Amino acid sequence: MWEPQPDAGSLLKSTAKMPTTPVKAKRVSTFQEFESNTSDAWDAGEDDDELLAMAAESLNSEVVMETANRVLRNHSQRQGRPTLQEGPELQQKPRPEAEPPSPPSGDLRLVKSVSESHTSCPAESASDAAPLQRSQSLPHAATVTLGGTSDPSTLGSSALSEREASRLDKFKQLLAGPNTDLEELRKLSWSGIPKPVRPMTWKLLSGYLPANVDRRPATLQRKQKEYFAFIEHYYDSRNDEVHQDTYRQIHIDIPRMSPEALILQPKVTEIFERILFIWAIRHPASGYVQGINDLVTPFFVVFICEYIEAEEVDTVDVSGVPAEVLRNIEADTYWCMSKLLDGIQDNYTFAQPGIQMKVKMLEELVSRIDEQVHRHLDQHEVRYLQFAFRWMNNLLMREVPLRCTIRLWDTYQSEPEGFSHFHLYVCAAFLVRWRKEILEEKDFQELLLFLQNLPTAHWDDEDISLLLAEAYRLKFAFADAPNHYKK
């Protein structure tokens, strides 16, 4: 995905080694608490030795930001497309490689997010080196598409097939071991999962299946049996007065989902109705809320593609799939979706406080990243809730094609708190990605219409990879920054 930088060694020679003993965490701010379980993950690998080394060392903040910006610039130049737009505080003019850039902000501190072990490093001043521990979910290698292939324009076909085969072998070796190393699996998965191993990888990363290979068959059998016991016990109550409104809303919402070619198949409609109704009954704190229905689709499509050949995920036909296989896929989809929702359930409780909070955080983050875009939206009275509520409620599924959602979820499942914390930075990068178009719109109605119908129909994995790279750079720059919300 990114070209290696030959001068990385000279940048890193003078950096000090990270101390091996954890440093006591200082009192954190509200945003630091929001980020407390997020672990950084650079898209690094055989082509990205510079970034791998950077994540393992303590660096001067100028070096860090120059490296991140240069990687994005070089990638964009090679692709012949503009870089993702940056705001005034982060935008920098191209300059010779040997010349370090000015700090992006006089008060900006670069600090690693607090890891899962809840240890953190104290923030240094902007002119000092900021301690950065090597991430627990540092990814490997280049991005692959839904079918396990990279953009053919970037590599020759022979080199491409070799690379894909090599990545697929790494996944297969990791998955075949007696106990899968989940941290290593996250590192590999961050930059995309090959299609043949995606179903098993998602089941492991979601926490549905155990790392121990010998325990997996028994776990699958037990969980599938448990799910259909729920069906037998609860599903007939869908027409009871106490539950009929829930079932009716599910029944209305499913035909509105996309892709229509998949959803409107009667077998699929019935499966989705059962999954959503059982989840709602078993989670009375939130019940069924519009938006949850969309979260079923990626799991179902990934798991069904293990049994059928489909050129496009939007045109999956389940008619030839045996009934017993569909039953198992239904149960697997239910449990994996449940695991996802466990981490973001406050998005769907009464008044949806999780979404309200995240939209507010997005607004404040964008005001820090790109004040001009933020001010433009404010001047034209466009409120973030008017377009970003759906981004949080549906995890951008209504904004990008399904194939892109699946690639996005490869990374989300590789990041601790990926569907909540990292998603915030993806949304910020996604908004700033349209900076030029937003600033050109001078009318409230046209501006809002654009933001609610962004032109992503032809996006592919390459676009998602660039979006994720920018999101990670923003998280690296702003997570745990004491002045994160100060202008």
GROMACS .gro file of C-alpha atoms in nm:
model
  487
    1MET     CA    1   0.000   0.000   0.000
    2TRP     CA    2   0.281   0.241   0.085
    3GLU     CA    3   0.627   0.267  -0.065
    4PRO     CA    4   0.926   0.202   0.164
    5GLN     CA    5   1.129   0.510   0.248
    6PRO     CA    6   1.503   0.453   0.211
    7ASP     CA    7   1.601   0.733   0.447
    8ALA     CA    8   1.407   0.598   0.746
    9GLY     CA    9   1.721   0.466   0.912
   10SER     CA   10   1.880   0.809   0.924
   11LEU     CA   11   1.564   0.950   1.080
   12LEU     CA   12   1.562   0.690   1.354
   13LYS     CA   13   1.931   0.658   1.449
   14SER     CA   14   1.921   0.925   1.713
   15THR     CA   15   1.603   0.808   1.884
   16ALA     CA   16   1.614   0.657   2.231
   17LYS     CA   17   1.484   0.312   2.320
   18MET     CA   18   1.152   0.285   2.495
   19PRO     CA   19   1.187   0.205   2.866
   20THR     CA   20   1.078  -0.150   2.942
   21THR     CA   21   0.892  -0.067   3.261
   22PRO     CA   22   0.545   0.085   3.231
   23VAL     CA   23   0.501   0.443   3.337
   24LYS     CA   24   0.222   0.525   3.576
   25ALA     CA   25  -0.066   0.682   3.389
   26LYS     CA   26  -0.148   1.037   3.474
   27ARG     CA   27  -0.503   1.153   3.530
   28VAL     CA   28  -0.682   1.140   3.198
   29SER     CA   29  -0.925   1.376   3.038
   30THR     CA   30  -1.273   1.281   2.922
   31PHE     CA   31  -1.147   1.221   2.571
   32GLN     CA   32  -0.857   1.016   2.704
   33GLU     CA   33  -1.108   0.796   2.883
   34PHE     CA   34  -1.295   0.765   2.553
   35GLU     CA   35  -0.972   0.642   2.395
   36SER     CA   36  -0.851   0.436   2.692
   37ASN     CA   37  -0.874   0.098   2.521
   38THR     CA   38  -0.762   0.198   2.173
   39SER     CA   39  -0.441   0.046   2.042
   40ASP     CA   40  -0.255   0.199   1.751
   41ALA     CA   41  -0.199  -0.002   1.434
   42TRP     CA   42   0.010   0.121   1.142
   43ASP     CA   43  -0.035  -0.042   0.806
   44ALA     CA   44   0.318  -0.180   0.796
   45GLY     CA   45   0.489  -0.482   0.650
   46GLU     CA   46   0.745  -0.581   0.393
   47ASP     CA   47   0.690  -0.252   0.210
   48ASP     CA   48   0.665  -0.042   0.524
   49ASP     CA   49   0.977  -0.103   0.730
   50GLU     CA   50   1.000   0.267   0.803
   51LEU     CA   51   0.664   0.275   0.977
   52LEU     CA   52   0.734  -0.048   1.162
   53ALA     CA   53   1.054   0.099   1.298
   54MET     CA   54   0.881   0.425   1.378
   55ALA     CA   55   0.618   0.249   1.589
   56ALA     CA   56   0.888   0.069   1.786
   57GLU     CA   57   1.084   0.377   1.888
   58SER     CA   58   1.039   0.704   2.076
   59LEU     CA   59   1.037   0.979   1.816
   60ASN     CA   60   1.049   1.351   1.787
   61SER     CA   61   0.696   1.470   1.701
   62GLU     CA   62   0.820   1.648   1.388
   63VAL     CA   63   0.971   1.326   1.254
   64VAL     CA   64   0.651   1.134   1.325
   65MET     CA   65   0.425   1.376   1.143
   66GLU     CA   66   0.662   1.418   0.850
   67THR     CA   67   0.682   1.040   0.808
   68ALA     CA   68   0.305   0.998   0.815
   69ASN     CA   69   0.245   1.284   0.573
   70ARG     CA   70   0.519   1.168   0.338
   71VAL     CA   71   0.376   0.816   0.318
   72LEU     CA   72   0.036   0.954   0.220
   73ARG     CA   73   0.193   1.196  -0.031
   74ASN     CA   74   0.406   0.932  -0.196
   75HIS     CA   75   0.113   0.692  -0.220
   76SER     CA   76  -0.108   0.959  -0.374
   77GLN     CA   77   0.161   1.064  -0.623
   78ARG     CA   78   0.208   0.704  -0.734
   79GLN     CA   79  -0.168   0.664  -0.777
   80GLY     CA   80  -0.195   0.994  -0.964
   81ARG     CA   81  -0.460   1.130  -0.728
   82PRO     CA   82  -0.465   1.413  -0.473
   83THR     CA   83  -0.394   1.341  -0.110
   84LEU     CA   84  -0.673   1.342   0.145
   85GLN     CA   85  -0.736   1.701   0.233
   86GLU     CA   86  -0.598   1.835   0.554
   87GLY     CA   87  -0.702   2.126   0.766
   88PRO     CA   88  -0.497   2.437   0.828
   89GLU     CA   89  -0.336   2.293   1.139
   90LEU     CA   90  -0.215   1.973   0.975
   91GLN     CA   91  -0.164   2.081   0.614
   92GLN     CA   92   0.201   2.116   0.516
   93LYS     CA   93   0.373   2.223   0.195
   94PRO     CA   94   0.596   1.969   0.021
   95ARG     CA   95   0.959   2.019   0.108
   96PRO     CA   96   1.285   1.830   0.064
   97GLU     CA   97   1.298   1.500   0.252
   98ALA     CA   98   1.596   1.607   0.461
   99GLU     CA   99   1.421   1.916   0.590
  100PRO     CA  100   1.195   1.842   0.887
  101PRO     CA  101   0.854   2.013   0.887
  102SER     CA  102   0.727   2.260   1.139
  103PRO     CA  103   0.512   2.108   1.411
  104PRO     CA  104   0.148   2.090   1.295
  105SER     CA  105   0.041   2.302   1.590
  106GLY     CA  106   0.235   2.486   1.851
  107ASP     CA  107   0.044   2.310   2.126
  108LEU     CA  108  -0.016   1.972   1.967
  109ARG     CA  109   0.125   1.672   2.149
  110LEU     CA  110   0.162   1.328   1.998
  111VAL     CA  111   0.094   1.056   2.249
  112LYS     CA  112   0.008   0.691   2.196
  113SER     CA  113  -0.339   0.590   2.301
  114VAL     CA  114  -0.358   0.404   2.628
  115SER     CA  115  -0.317   0.035   2.557
  116GLU     CA  116  -0.541  -0.250   2.663
  117SER     CA  117  -0.323  -0.298   2.968
  118HIS     CA  118  -0.417   0.058   3.075
  119THR     CA  119  -0.057   0.177   3.095
  120SER     CA  120   0.029   0.506   2.934
  121CYS     CA  121   0.317   0.743   2.883
  122PRO     CA  122   0.317   1.104   3.001
  123ALA     CA  123   0.280   1.364   2.731
  124GLU     CA  124   0.592   1.563   2.658
  125SER     CA  125   0.599   1.919   2.534
  126ALA     CA  126   0.562   1.966   2.158
  127SER     CA  127   0.936   2.012   2.120
  128ASP     CA  128   1.024   1.697   2.313
  129ALA     CA  129   1.011   1.336   2.201
  130ALA     CA  130   0.676   1.173   2.269
  131PRO     CA  131   0.706   0.815   2.399
  132LEU     CA  132   0.534   0.569   2.169
  133GLN     CA  133   0.522   0.201   2.251
  134ARG     CA  134   0.505  -0.053   1.973
  135SER     CA  135   0.140  -0.127   1.910
  136GLN     CA  136  -0.014  -0.454   2.016
  137SER     CA  137  -0.211  -0.460   1.691
  138LEU     CA  138   0.054  -0.340   1.449
  139PRO     CA  139  -0.061  -0.466   1.108
  140HIS     CA  140   0.136  -0.644   0.839
  141ALA     CA  141   0.164  -0.615   0.464
  142ALA     CA  142  -0.050  -0.454   0.200
  143THR     CA  143  -0.421  -0.420   0.158
  144VAL     CA  144  -0.615  -0.691  -0.023
  145THR     CA  145  -0.957  -0.663  -0.178
  146LEU     CA  146  -1.266  -0.866  -0.101
  147GLY     CA  147  -1.140  -1.132  -0.337
  148GLY     CA  148  -0.793  -1.121  -0.186
  149THR     CA  149  -0.633  -0.908  -0.458
  150SER     CA  150  -0.468  -0.568  -0.450
  151ASP     CA  151  -0.515  -0.290  -0.702
  152PRO     CA  152  -0.369  -0.434  -1.027
  153SER     CA  153  -0.247  -0.090  -1.132
  154THR     CA  154   0.012  -0.084  -0.855
  155LEU     CA  155   0.190  -0.413  -0.921
  156GLY     CA  156   0.267  -0.646  -1.210
  157SER     CA  157   0.038  -0.948  -1.229
  158SER     CA  158   0.312  -1.198  -1.140
  159ALA     CA  159   0.435  -0.995  -0.842
  160LEU     CA  160   0.074  -0.942  -0.740
  161SER     CA  161  -0.011  -1.310  -0.737
  162GLU     CA  162   0.308  -1.389  -0.547
  163ARG     CA  163   0.226  -1.131  -0.285
  164GLU     CA  164  -0.133  -1.249  -0.248
  165ALA     CA  165  -0.018  -1.609  -0.218
  166SER     CA  166   0.236  -1.510   0.045
  167ARG     CA  167  -0.020  -1.321   0.253
  168LEU     CA  168  -0.273  -1.601   0.222
  169ASP     CA  169  -0.010  -1.852   0.336
  170LYS     CA  170   0.066  -1.637   0.642
  171PHE     CA  171  -0.301  -1.636   0.736
  172LYS     CA  172  -0.341  -2.009   0.677
  173GLN     CA  173  -0.034  -2.094   0.886
  174LEU     CA  174  -0.154  -1.872   1.167
  175LEU     CA  175  -0.505  -2.018   1.161
  176ALA     CA  176  -0.385  -2.379   1.138
  177GLY     CA  177  -0.169  -2.370   1.449
  178PRO     CA  178  -0.294  -2.541   1.766
  179ASN     CA  179  -0.351  -2.200   1.929
  180THR     CA  180  -0.397  -1.900   1.701
  181ASP     CA  181  -0.200  -1.595   1.811
  182LEU     CA  182  -0.480  -1.338   1.808
  183GLU     CA  183  -0.247  -1.039   1.836
  184GLU     CA  184  -0.053  -1.159   1.533
  185LEU     CA  185  -0.383  -1.220   1.353
  186ARG     CA  186  -0.489  -0.862   1.424
  187LYS     CA  187  -0.162  -0.731   1.285
  188LEU     CA  188  -0.207  -0.928   0.964
  189SER     CA  189  -0.575  -0.836   0.934
  190TRP     CA  190  -0.544  -0.461   0.982
  191SER     CA  191  -0.453  -0.405   0.618
  192GLY     CA  192  -0.712  -0.645   0.478
  193ILE     CA  193  -0.805  -1.013   0.495
  194PRO     CA  194  -0.797  -1.245   0.190
  195LYS     CA  195  -1.142  -1.373   0.098
  196PRO     CA  196  -1.073  -1.746   0.157
  197VAL     CA  197  -0.978  -1.692   0.522
  198ARG     CA  198  -1.206  -1.400   0.604
  199PRO     CA  199  -1.496  -1.604   0.754
  200MET     CA  200  -1.276  -1.784   1.009
  201THR     CA  201  -1.071  -1.471   1.080
  202TRP     CA  202  -1.383  -1.264   1.154
  203LYS     CA  203  -1.517  -1.533   1.386
  204LEU     CA  204  -1.190  -1.531   1.580
  205LEU     CA  205  -1.143  -1.153   1.590
  206SER     CA  206  -1.501  -1.098   1.703
  207GLY     CA  207  -1.447  -1.333   1.996
  208TYR     CA  208  -1.707  -1.582   1.874
  209LEU     CA  209  -1.462  -1.870   1.837
  210PRO     CA  210  -1.173  -1.964   2.069
  211ALA     CA  211  -0.808  -1.942   1.968
  212ASN     CA  212  -0.764  -2.314   2.037
  213VAL     CA  213  -0.824  -2.509   1.717
  214ASP     CA  214  -0.943  -2.825   1.891
  215ARG     CA  215  -1.215  -2.636   2.079
  216ARG     CA  216  -1.367  -2.468   1.773
  217PRO     CA  217  -1.593  -2.748   1.641
  218ALA     CA  218  -1.750  -2.804   1.982
  219THR     CA  219  -1.795  -2.428   2.032
  220LEU     CA  220  -1.963  -2.389   1.693
  221GLN     CA  221  -2.197  -2.679   1.761
  222ARG     CA  222  -2.287  -2.551   2.107
  223LYS     CA  223  -2.350  -2.190   1.998
  224GLN     CA  224  -2.553  -2.293   1.694
  225LYS     CA  225  -2.765  -2.521   1.911
  226GLU     CA  226  -2.810  -2.240   2.164
  227TYR     CA  227  -2.926  -1.996   1.897
  228PHE     CA  228  -3.193  -2.230   1.762
  229ALA     CA  229  -3.309  -2.296   2.116
  230PHE     CA  230  -3.375  -1.920   2.135
  231ILE     CA  231  -3.572  -1.944   1.810
  232GLU     CA  232  -3.783  -2.227   1.944
  233HIS     CA  233  -3.844  -2.051   2.274
  234TYR     CA  234  -3.899  -1.688   2.162
  235TYR     CA  235  -3.984  -1.659   1.795
  236ASP     CA  236  -4.349  -1.760   1.821
  237SER     CA  237  -4.402  -1.465   2.057
  238ARG     CA  238  -4.344  -1.217   1.772
  239ASN     CA  239  -4.720  -1.182   1.728
  240ASP     CA  240  -4.791  -1.134   2.099
  241GLU     CA  241  -4.911  -0.789   2.191
  242VAL     CA  242  -4.598  -0.712   2.391
  243HIS     CA  243  -4.366  -0.790   2.098
  244GLN     CA  244  -4.573  -0.723   1.788
  245ASP     CA  245  -4.453  -0.363   1.747
  246THR     CA  246  -4.090  -0.478   1.753
  247TYR     CA  247  -4.150  -0.747   1.493
  248ARG     CA  248  -4.358  -0.512   1.278
  249GLN     CA  249  -4.077  -0.252   1.270
  250ILE     CA  250  -3.821  -0.519   1.177
  251HIS     CA  251  -4.054  -0.650   0.905
  252ILE     CA  252  -4.086  -0.295   0.764
  253ASP     CA  253  -3.715  -0.210   0.781
  254ILE     CA  254  -3.564  -0.517   0.616
  255PRO     CA  255  -3.696  -0.450   0.261
  256ARG     CA  256  -3.545  -0.099   0.285
  257MET     CA  257  -3.197  -0.242   0.332
  258SER     CA  258  -2.933  -0.284   0.065
  259PRO     CA  259  -2.830  -0.460  -0.147
  260GLU     CA  260  -3.184  -0.529  -0.262
  261ALA     CA  261  -3.080  -0.826  -0.475
  262LEU     CA  262  -2.971  -1.005  -0.158
  263ILE     CA  263  -3.218  -0.877   0.099
  264LEU     CA  264  -3.533  -0.937  -0.105
  265GLN     CA  265  -3.464  -1.309  -0.145
  266PRO     CA  266  -3.733  -1.468   0.076
  267LYS     CA  267  -3.489  -1.699   0.256
  268VAL     CA  268  -3.264  -1.405   0.344
  269THR     CA  269  -3.555  -1.191   0.463
  270GLU     CA  270  -3.668  -1.466   0.699
  271ILE     CA  271  -3.316  -1.518   0.834
  272PHE     CA  272  -3.272  -1.145   0.903
  273GLU     CA  273  -3.613  -1.123   1.072
  274ARG     CA  274  -3.526  -1.408   1.307
  275ILE     CA  275  -3.179  -1.272   1.391
  276LEU     CA  276  -3.305  -0.921   1.467
  277PHE     CA  277  -3.611  -1.030   1.662
  278ILE     CA  278  -3.415  -1.271   1.885
  279TRP     CA  279  -3.149  -1.008   1.949
  280ALA     CA  280  -3.413  -0.750   2.043
  281ILE     CA  281  -3.592  -0.988   2.282
  282ARG     CA  282  -3.267  -1.083   2.451
  283HIS     CA  283  -3.152  -0.720   2.487
  284PRO     CA  284  -3.447  -0.536   2.643
  285ALA     CA  285  -3.231  -0.240   2.750
  286SER     CA  286  -3.225  -0.124   2.391
  287GLY     CA  287  -3.461  -0.354   2.203
  288TYR     CA  288  -3.467  -0.316   1.827
  289VAL     CA  289  -3.360   0.022   1.689
  290GLN     CA  290  -3.339   0.120   1.322
  291GLY     CA  291  -2.977   0.091   1.218
  292ILE     CA  292  -2.911  -0.238   1.392
  293ASN     CA  293  -3.061  -0.415   1.090
  294ASP     CA  294  -2.776  -0.297   0.865
  295LEU     CA  295  -2.515  -0.457   1.090
  296VAL     CA  296  -2.637  -0.807   1.002
  297THR     CA  297  -2.548  -0.783   0.633
  298PRO     CA  298  -2.164  -0.784   0.633
  299PHE     CA  299  -2.143  -1.090   0.857
  300PHE     CA  300  -2.403  -1.279   0.657
  301VAL     CA  301  -2.238  -1.198   0.322
  302VAL     CA  302  -1.888  -1.289   0.440
  303PHE     CA  303  -2.006  -1.620   0.583
  304ILE     CA  304  -2.223  -1.714   0.282
  305CYS     CA  305  -1.935  -1.642   0.040
  306GLU     CA  306  -1.749  -1.934   0.197
  307TYR     CA  307  -1.995  -2.163   0.017
  308ILE     CA  308  -2.068  -1.984  -0.310
  309GLU     CA  309  -1.871  -1.807  -0.581
  310ALA     CA  310  -1.986  -1.449  -0.627
  311GLU     CA  311  -1.816  -1.189  -0.845
  312GLU     CA  312  -1.994  -0.911  -0.659
  313VAL     CA  313  -2.112  -0.929  -0.299
  314ASP     CA  314  -2.420  -0.727  -0.397
  315THR     CA  315  -2.549  -1.012  -0.616
  316VAL     CA  316  -2.509  -1.309  -0.382
  317ASP     CA  317  -2.772  -1.576  -0.457
  318VAL     CA  318  -2.851  -1.814  -0.168
  319SER     CA  319  -3.093  -2.036  -0.359
  320GLY     CA  320  -2.834  -2.307  -0.414
  321VAL     CA  321  -2.705  -2.314  -0.055
  322PRO     CA  322  -2.820  -2.622   0.143
  323ALA     CA  323  -3.067  -2.554   0.423
  324GLU     CA  324  -2.835  -2.689   0.692
  325VAL     CA  325  -2.554  -2.459   0.579
  326LEU     CA  326  -2.791  -2.161   0.586
  327ARG     CA  327  -2.895  -2.253   0.939
  328ASN     CA  328  -2.535  -2.255   1.055
  329ILE     CA  329  -2.462  -1.925   0.880
  330GLU     CA  330  -2.767  -1.772   1.047
  331ALA     CA  331  -2.645  -1.874   1.392
  332ASP     CA  332  -2.289  -1.757   1.325
  333THR     CA  333  -2.419  -1.422   1.198
  334TYR     CA  334  -2.634  -1.376   1.508
  335TRP     CA  335  -2.347  -1.437   1.751
  336CYS     CA  336  -2.093  -1.223   1.565
  337MET     CA  337  -2.339  -0.936   1.534
  338SER     CA  338  -2.414  -0.970   1.906
  339LYS     CA  339  -2.043  -0.944   1.987
  340LEU     CA  340  -2.018  -0.626   1.780
  341LEU     CA  341  -2.324  -0.471   1.945
  342ASP     CA  342  -2.191  -0.553   2.292
  343GLY     CA  343  -1.928  -0.283   2.234
  344ILE     CA  344  -2.162  -0.013   2.104
  345GLN     CA  345  -2.494  -0.089   2.274
  346ASP     CA  346  -2.518   0.264   2.418
  347ASN     CA  347  -2.568   0.373   2.056
  348TYR     CA  348  -2.909   0.208   2.068
  349THR     CA  349  -3.040   0.253   2.423
  350PHE     CA  350  -3.310   0.514   2.496
  351ALA     CA  351  -3.233   0.848   2.325
  352GLN     CA  352  -2.920   0.685   2.176
  353PRO     CA  353  -2.672   0.865   2.406
  354GLY     CA  354  -2.371   0.691   2.253
  355ILE     CA  355  -2.443   0.837   1.912
  356GLN     CA  356  -2.519   1.180   2.053
  357MET     CA  357  -2.183   1.180   2.232
  358LYS     CA  358  -1.989   1.056   1.928
  359VAL     CA  359  -2.144   1.313   1.695
  360LYS     CA  360  -2.046   1.586   1.943
  361MET     CA  361  -1.692   1.445   1.961
  362LEU     CA  362  -1.677   1.437   1.580
  363GLU     CA  363  -1.779   1.804   1.565
  364GLU     CA  364  -1.510   1.905   1.813
  365LEU     CA  365  -1.249   1.689   1.645
  366VAL     CA  366  -1.318   1.835   1.300
  367SER     CA  367  -1.301   2.187   1.444
  368ARG     CA  368  -0.949   2.097   1.558
  369ILE     CA  369  -0.845   1.920   1.237
  370ASP     CA  370  -0.990   2.160   0.980
  371GLU     CA  371  -1.131   2.479   1.125
  372GLN     CA  372  -1.222   2.614   0.781
  373VAL     CA  373  -1.452   2.321   0.701
  374HIS     CA  374  -1.603   2.336   1.049
  375ARG     CA  375  -1.663   2.711   1.021
  376HIS     CA  376  -1.814   2.672   0.672
  377LEU     CA  377  -2.067   2.418   0.799
  378ASP     CA  378  -2.150   2.641   1.093
  379GLN     CA  379  -2.192   2.952   0.879
  380HIS     CA  380  -2.443   2.771   0.659
  381GLU     CA  381  -2.623   2.632   0.966
  382VAL     CA  382  -2.548   2.269   0.883
  383ARG     CA  383  -2.553   2.071   1.206
  384TYR     CA  384  -2.341   1.759   1.239
  385LEU     CA  385  -2.640   1.559   1.365
  386GLN     CA  386  -2.808   1.617   1.030
  387PHE     CA  387  -2.554   1.405   0.842
  388ALA     CA  388  -2.325   1.233   1.096
  389PHE     CA  389  -2.601   1.067   1.301
  390ARG     CA  390  -2.639   0.812   1.023
  391TRP     CA  391  -2.260   0.769   1.001
  392MET     CA  392  -2.257   0.658   1.364
  393ASN     CA  393  -2.589   0.474   1.364
  394ASN     CA  394  -2.506   0.263   1.056
  395LEU     CA  395  -2.124   0.264   1.085
  396LEU     CA  396  -2.097   0.433   0.741
  397MET     CA  397  -2.276   0.140   0.575
  398ARG     CA  398  -2.519   0.375   0.399
  399GLU     CA  399  -2.231   0.594   0.277
  400VAL     CA  400  -2.007   0.337   0.101
  401PRO     CA  401  -2.070   0.020  -0.105
  402LEU     CA  402  -2.098  -0.311   0.077
  403ARG     CA  403  -1.762  -0.432  -0.060
  404CYS     CA  404  -1.600  -0.127   0.103
  405THR     CA  405  -1.781  -0.188   0.431
  406ILE     CA  406  -1.640  -0.540   0.444
  407ARG     CA  407  -1.287  -0.410   0.389
  408LEU     CA  408  -1.345  -0.141   0.653
  409TRP     CA  409  -1.459  -0.403   0.902
  410ASP     CA  410  -1.140  -0.604   0.849
  411THR     CA  411  -0.961  -0.314   1.015
  412TYR     CA  412  -1.231  -0.235   1.270
  413GLN     CA  413  -1.212  -0.591   1.402
  414SER     CA  414  -0.832  -0.562   1.419
  415GLU     CA  415  -0.845  -0.245   1.630
  416PRO     CA  416  -0.945  -0.266   1.996
  417GLU     CA  417  -1.270  -0.066   2.018
  418GLY     CA  418  -1.258  -0.034   1.640
  419PHE     CA  419  -1.633   0.005   1.591
  420SER     CA  420  -1.654   0.289   1.841
  421HIS     CA  421  -1.326   0.472   1.906
  422PHE     CA  422  -1.143   0.425   1.576
  423HIS     CA  423  -1.467   0.479   1.386
  424LEU     CA  424  -1.471   0.836   1.516
  425TYR     CA  425  -1.142   0.910   1.338
  426VAL     CA  426  -1.259   0.733   1.022
  427CYS     CA  427  -1.565   0.962   1.019
  428ALA     CA  428  -1.343   1.268   1.066
  429ALA     CA  429  -1.116   1.160   0.780
  430PHE     CA  430  -1.424   1.081   0.570
  431LEU     CA  431  -1.567   1.431   0.619
  432VAL     CA  432  -1.238   1.610   0.550
  433ARG     CA  433  -1.194   1.391   0.241
  434TRP     CA  434  -1.468   1.603   0.081
  435ARG     CA  435  -1.316   1.935   0.188
  436LYS     CA  436  -1.299   2.089  -0.160
  437GLU     CA  437  -1.658   2.002  -0.247
  438ILE     CA  438  -1.788   2.119   0.091
  439LEU     CA  439  -1.619   2.459   0.066
  440GLU     CA  440  -1.754   2.509  -0.287
  441GLU     CA  441  -2.115   2.468  -0.172
  442LYS     CA  442  -2.265   2.798  -0.057
  443ASP     CA  443  -2.623   2.692   0.003
  444PHE     CA  444  -2.761   2.507   0.307
  445GLN     CA  445  -2.985   2.277   0.108
  446GLU     CA  446  -2.721   2.183  -0.150
  447LEU     CA  447  -2.457   2.136   0.120
  448LEU     CA  448  -2.675   1.905   0.326
  449LEU     CA  449  -2.789   1.714   0.019
  450PHE     CA  450  -2.425   1.655  -0.077
  451LEU     CA  451  -2.329   1.534   0.270
  452GLN     CA  452  -2.622   1.293   0.277
  453ASN     CA  453  -2.544   1.154  -0.072
  454LEU     CA  454  -2.167   1.143  -0.103
  455PRO     CA  455  -2.035   1.012  -0.439
  456THR     CA  456  -1.878   0.684  -0.326
  457ALA     CA  457  -2.057   0.438  -0.558
  458HIS     CA  458  -1.734   0.359  -0.741
  459TRP     CA  459  -1.510   0.341  -0.435
  460ASP     CA  460  -1.294   0.033  -0.397
  461ASP     CA  461  -1.050  -0.108  -0.144
  462GLU     CA  462  -0.785   0.144  -0.244
  463ASP     CA  463  -1.011   0.432  -0.139
  464ILE     CA  464  -1.085   0.261   0.193
  465SER     CA  465  -0.714   0.197   0.253
  466LEU     CA  466  -0.635   0.565   0.206
  467LEU     CA  467  -0.924   0.660   0.432
  468LEU     CA  468  -0.797   0.424   0.704
  469ALA     CA  469  -0.441   0.554   0.669
  470GLU     CA  470  -0.562   0.911   0.719
  471ALA     CA  471  -0.785   0.806   1.009
  472TYR     CA  472  -0.493   0.637   1.179
  473ARG     CA  473  -0.274   0.942   1.129
  474LEU     CA  474  -0.542   1.160   1.289
  475LYS     CA  475  -0.578   0.923   1.582
  476PHE     CA  476  -0.204   0.918   1.631
  477ALA     CA  477  -0.193   1.298   1.631
  478PHE     CA  478  -0.497   1.371   1.846
  479ALA     CA  479  -0.575   1.078   2.076
  480ASP     CA  480  -0.494   1.161   2.437
  481ALA     CA  481  -0.387   1.514   2.344
  482PRO     CA  482  -0.464   1.732   2.649
  483ASN     CA  483  -0.573   2.019   2.428
  484HIS     CA  484  -0.774   1.797   2.195
  485TYR     CA  485  -1.084   2.015   2.219
  486LYS     CA  486  -0.913   2.350   2.260
  487LYS     CA  487  -0.900   2.586   1.969
   0.00000   0.00000   0.00000
